């Protein structure tokens, strides 16, 4: 199906966060800080150290607060205790772990940038400074004051993220981008579908009666006849389909489910009936070769190659990195990412 263009490093980071294991633990346990009350006593303490680079409590909270704002803007502020699975993991716990991996990723990659002699140029530094000013202008003063977050902390985060993107671009520059039209070719299809079952609000299915099934099949044949003569298949499909999943799609060879795969053989302007396990489909081929979709698919495949190449490299860097956690301080940060534990 037609894919969206991706930002390589961001997408790769999501993959790495999901796949990554926990951090390596340091040999010595940290003293237990007192969480709550006057947080200034530990805001400069290191939550994590990556290859000798310390990440303070306030820098970690900057990452966490940014993530918190993104989630709450989308889903509201009552989401953090939502249980993700049967073992009791909450969304707050999961987000904390993913944010920790994000911090580790950024620090490891930036350290590699130093080793490779990769730095931000003046224009990139200027852009990071502008983003810092924009953030500071919108940020709540009480939040910044609570965690002792200063302009320099925000700028460091933007500079680090920009550098991480730059090293990603640099090390994936030579990845093979030769992808043939055949490999990326995208066909534009449209379809309508009639269900061969009833479905209640809970998603439970029940079979049609014999009479209902006969009526559905008669309607299916009638729609197929109309599809063969209409000059606007999309409108016909939109008005009659009972499942819009394949209403208007761009697919490559092998992208369709096996029972619908015959539709990929259609030529431009052709129509086909397919009886599948879940219902009855009429497919129409808008175009055997969609140039714009094919170009987008090439970009997607190139991005996937780059992500895989960088993923392998990053896994090597991470395995070699020395990561020390202040486990107690990190765990003491509430899973709702407020100051109280």
XYZ file of C-alpha atoms in Angstrom:
341
model
C 0.000 0.000 0.000
C 1.069 3.554 -0.495
C 3.611 4.429 2.171
C 4.391 7.736 3.841
C 7.850 9.227 3.549
C 9.895 8.591 6.662
C 12.561 10.441 8.554
C 15.226 7.758 8.802
C 16.794 8.363 12.180
C 13.481 9.013 13.930
C 11.882 5.833 12.604
C 14.995 3.803 13.343
C 15.045 5.125 16.879
C 11.478 3.875 17.366
C 12.569 0.417 16.188
C 15.606 0.450 18.450
C 13.559 1.533 21.453
C 11.124 -1.327 21.071
C 13.868 -3.896 20.481
C 16.432 -2.690 23.017
C 17.037 -4.544 26.243
C 17.524 -2.833 29.593
C 20.652 -0.872 30.426
C 23.768 -2.470 31.803
C 23.914 -1.944 35.509
C 26.903 -0.412 37.217
C 28.695 -2.497 39.828
C 28.159 -0.022 42.659
C 24.747 0.922 43.957
C 23.976 4.624 44.296
C 22.857 6.179 47.554
C 19.129 6.534 47.883
C 18.052 10.131 47.260
C 15.069 11.626 49.014
C 12.466 12.301 46.365
C 9.893 14.989 46.984
C 10.187 18.329 48.707
C 13.238 20.357 47.659
C 14.384 18.707 44.430
C 17.359 21.047 44.099
C 19.383 18.633 46.222
C 19.598 16.084 43.409
C 18.769 17.885 40.153
C 22.481 17.934 39.273
C 22.988 14.260 40.129
C 23.622 11.850 37.256
C 20.698 9.596 36.431
C 22.761 7.739 33.860
C 26.325 7.874 32.578
C 27.083 6.727 29.030
C 30.760 6.289 28.155
C 31.660 8.807 30.824
C 29.043 11.371 29.738
C 26.682 12.133 32.617
C 23.003 12.832 32.121
C 21.707 14.867 35.040
C 18.329 14.490 36.666
C 17.220 17.802 35.148
C 18.305 16.772 31.632
C 16.471 13.476 31.985
C 13.392 15.335 33.189
C 13.590 17.584 30.133
C 13.279 14.506 27.915
C 10.523 13.069 30.103
C 8.530 16.276 30.288
C 8.729 16.713 26.531
C 7.423 13.186 26.017
C 4.750 13.733 28.651
C 3.463 16.822 26.863
C 3.286 14.985 23.537
C 1.271 12.096 25.006
C -1.052 14.269 27.083
C -1.727 16.593 24.160
C -2.925 13.582 22.193
C -4.587 11.451 24.891
C -5.162 13.593 27.979
C -3.542 13.612 31.399
C -5.198 10.508 32.859
C -3.386 7.933 30.744
C -0.287 7.072 32.732
C -1.779 4.270 34.833
C -3.312 2.539 31.826
C -2.256 -1.124 31.857
C -0.555 -2.210 28.650
C -0.406 -5.933 29.356
C -1.270 -8.621 31.868
C 2.007 -8.301 33.793
C 0.855 -4.925 35.080
C 3.116 -2.678 33.011
C 1.576 0.780 32.815
C 1.888 3.243 29.977
C 3.893 5.473 32.304
C 6.442 2.731 32.954
C 6.713 1.906 29.271
C 7.187 5.550 28.263
C 9.847 5.991 30.937
C 11.766 2.990 29.628
C 11.513 4.172 26.040
C 12.628 7.660 27.020
C 15.625 6.174 28.802
C 16.554 4.271 25.662
C 16.175 7.481 23.671
C 18.651 9.217 25.975
C 21.103 6.322 25.701
C 20.767 6.315 21.919
C 21.445 10.045 21.653
C 24.491 9.937 23.919
C 26.042 6.890 22.212
C 25.550 8.289 18.738
C 26.874 11.736 19.710
C 29.966 10.115 21.221
C 30.532 8.275 17.951
C 30.186 11.593 16.123
C 33.130 12.931 18.115
C 35.218 9.888 17.231
C 34.357 10.331 13.556
C 35.041 14.050 13.638
C 31.459 14.976 12.741
C 30.231 18.305 14.086
C 27.339 20.670 13.537
C 28.031 23.545 11.196
C 27.104 27.156 11.961
C 23.728 26.900 10.228
C 22.796 23.733 12.139
C 23.821 25.344 15.430
C 21.731 28.383 14.568
C 18.711 26.179 13.883
C 19.152 24.408 17.236
C 19.363 27.813 18.950
C 16.157 28.953 17.247
C 14.343 25.801 18.329
C 15.609 26.376 21.851
C 14.189 29.900 21.900
C 10.862 28.624 20.590
C 10.745 25.952 23.299
C 11.628 28.379 26.081
C 8.948 30.797 24.881
C 6.242 28.127 25.130
C 7.434 26.181 28.189
C 5.697 26.642 31.535
C 7.911 28.573 33.927
C 6.826 26.464 36.901
C 7.957 23.260 35.178
C 11.317 24.727 34.221
C 11.853 26.074 37.730
C 10.787 22.842 39.434
C 13.492 20.823 37.695
C 16.046 23.601 37.369
C 15.892 23.433 33.578
C 17.818 26.289 31.999
C 18.185 27.468 28.440
C 21.558 25.712 28.143
C 19.905 22.375 29.021
C 17.288 22.781 26.316
C 19.891 23.827 23.776
C 22.054 20.810 24.630
C 19.134 18.489 23.878
C 18.450 20.161 20.529
C 22.148 20.159 19.648
C 22.492 16.477 20.565
C 19.452 15.480 18.537
C 20.657 17.459 15.533
C 24.077 15.825 15.788
C 22.499 12.371 16.063
C 20.544 13.040 12.871
C 23.689 14.268 11.145
C 25.713 11.177 11.985
C 22.821 8.987 10.836
C 22.807 10.801 7.497
C 26.588 10.561 7.279
C 27.017 6.856 7.988
C 24.094 5.826 5.750
C 25.253 7.983 2.856
C 26.895 5.068 1.051
C 24.093 2.549 1.508
C 23.099 1.058 -1.865
C 20.143 3.048 -3.174
C 19.844 1.263 -6.507
C 16.282 -0.010 -6.571
C 14.708 -1.043 -9.865
C 11.279 0.018 -11.049
C 10.235 -3.626 -10.979
C 11.159 -3.963 -7.307
C 9.313 -0.806 -6.291
C 6.453 -0.859 -8.821
C 3.117 0.176 -7.342
C -0.272 -0.632 -8.824
C -3.318 1.534 -8.053
C -6.383 -0.527 -7.158
C -9.849 0.218 -5.837
C -12.420 -2.190 -4.459
C -15.760 -2.680 -2.823
C -16.596 -5.473 -0.399
C -19.771 -7.097 0.928
C -19.531 -9.014 4.189
C -20.738 -12.595 4.455
C -21.422 -12.240 8.176
C -23.066 -10.054 10.819
C -20.907 -8.267 13.360
C -22.003 -6.798 16.696
C -20.503 -3.823 18.519
C -18.002 -6.076 20.296
C -16.716 -7.520 17.047
C -18.415 -10.874 17.453
C -19.419 -12.440 14.144
C -22.414 -14.578 13.231
C -23.376 -16.217 9.944
C -25.920 -14.792 7.542
C -29.156 -16.667 7.118
C -29.620 -18.539 3.846
C -31.979 -15.826 2.586
C -29.544 -13.051 3.577
C -26.696 -14.878 1.865
C -28.696 -15.214 -1.369
C -29.558 -11.495 -1.243
C -25.908 -10.592 -0.653
C -24.735 -12.698 -3.584
C -27.377 -11.174 -5.867
C -26.252 -7.699 -4.824
C -22.630 -8.719 -5.366
C -23.354 -9.823 -8.939
C -25.342 -6.656 -9.603
C -22.512 -4.446 -8.352
C -20.028 -6.365 -10.477
C -22.156 -5.718 -13.544
C -22.318 -2.008 -12.687
C -18.562 -1.926 -12.086
C -17.906 -3.148 -15.613
C -19.675 -0.161 -17.175
C -19.308 2.702 -14.704
C -16.935 5.579 -15.436
C -16.559 6.284 -11.730
C -15.758 3.068 -9.910
C -14.618 4.876 -6.770
C -18.038 6.493 -6.209
C -19.760 3.160 -6.792
C -17.423 1.446 -4.351
C -17.618 4.175 -1.709
C -21.409 4.108 -1.726
C -21.687 0.324 -1.428
C -18.638 -1.152 0.294
C -18.952 -2.597 3.794
C -15.204 -2.512 4.401
C -13.007 0.389 3.285
C -9.664 -1.312 3.961
C -9.000 -1.815 0.239
C -11.226 0.971 -1.064
C -8.341 2.930 -2.616
C -4.870 1.411 -2.364
C -1.411 1.307 -3.899
C 0.260 -2.091 -3.727
C 3.333 -3.898 -4.932
C 3.614 -7.535 -5.890
C 3.014 -9.708 -2.843
C 1.482 -6.934 -0.720
C -2.089 -8.227 -0.883
C -3.288 -11.152 1.255
C -3.029 -14.463 -0.585
C -6.771 -14.823 -1.120
C -6.900 -11.375 -2.748
C -3.599 -11.653 -4.630
C -5.303 -12.296 -7.978
C -6.300 -8.634 -8.031
C -2.671 -7.690 -8.602
C -2.852 -9.290 -12.057
C -5.497 -6.820 -13.256
C -4.677 -4.547 -16.169
C -5.689 -0.883 -16.290
C -9.479 -0.586 -16.539
C -10.170 -4.252 -15.738
C -12.584 -5.458 -13.041
C -12.501 -8.715 -11.085
C -14.720 -10.575 -8.610
C -13.083 -12.368 -5.683
C -14.843 -14.514 -3.090
C -12.824 -14.541 0.123
C -13.321 -16.024 3.570
C -14.678 -12.781 5.011
C -16.801 -11.640 2.085
C -17.107 -10.762 -1.576
C -14.865 -8.263 -3.358
C -14.982 -6.403 -6.628
C -11.560 -5.003 -7.594
C -10.867 -2.390 -10.239
C -7.429 -1.464 -11.598
C -7.007 2.300 -11.890
C -3.417 2.014 -13.105
C -0.984 -0.855 -13.600
C 1.925 1.448 -12.823
C 1.567 4.550 -10.637
C 4.719 6.607 -11.099
C 4.304 8.836 -8.030
C 3.559 5.878 -5.770
C 6.503 3.962 -7.223
C 8.862 6.861 -6.511
C 7.535 7.046 -2.942
C 8.010 3.285 -2.568
C 11.618 3.581 -3.739
C 12.225 6.213 -1.084
C 10.636 3.940 1.512
C 12.791 0.969 0.496
C 15.926 3.111 0.557
C 14.998 4.350 4.042
C 14.499 0.756 5.204
C 17.944 -0.211 3.890
C 19.482 2.748 5.660
C 17.663 1.944 8.885
C 18.826 -1.655 8.817
C 22.429 -0.666 8.112
C 22.415 1.882 10.917
C 20.615 -0.480 13.290
C 23.383 -3.049 12.929
C 26.025 -0.384 13.490
C 24.236 1.062 16.508
C 23.832 -2.360 18.104
C 27.622 -2.757 17.903
C 28.172 0.667 19.476
C 25.665 -0.051 22.223
C 27.203 -3.420 23.057
C 30.571 -1.720 23.487
C 29.272 1.261 25.474
C 29.760 1.541 29.218
C 26.389 2.419 30.702
C 25.947 3.083 34.414
C 22.569 3.763 35.959
C 21.583 5.484 39.171
C 18.769 2.969 39.448
C 17.275 4.377 42.632
C 17.098 7.952 41.376
C 15.606 6.844 38.069
C 13.022 4.585 39.668
C 12.077 7.272 42.159
C 10.730 9.452 39.364
C 6.996 8.776 39.383
C 5.630 6.747 36.484
C 3.280 9.642 35.845
C 6.495 11.658 35.466
C 5.664 14.079 38.246
C 8.232 14.838 40.870
C 6.775 12.556 43.501
C 7.663 8.869 43.439
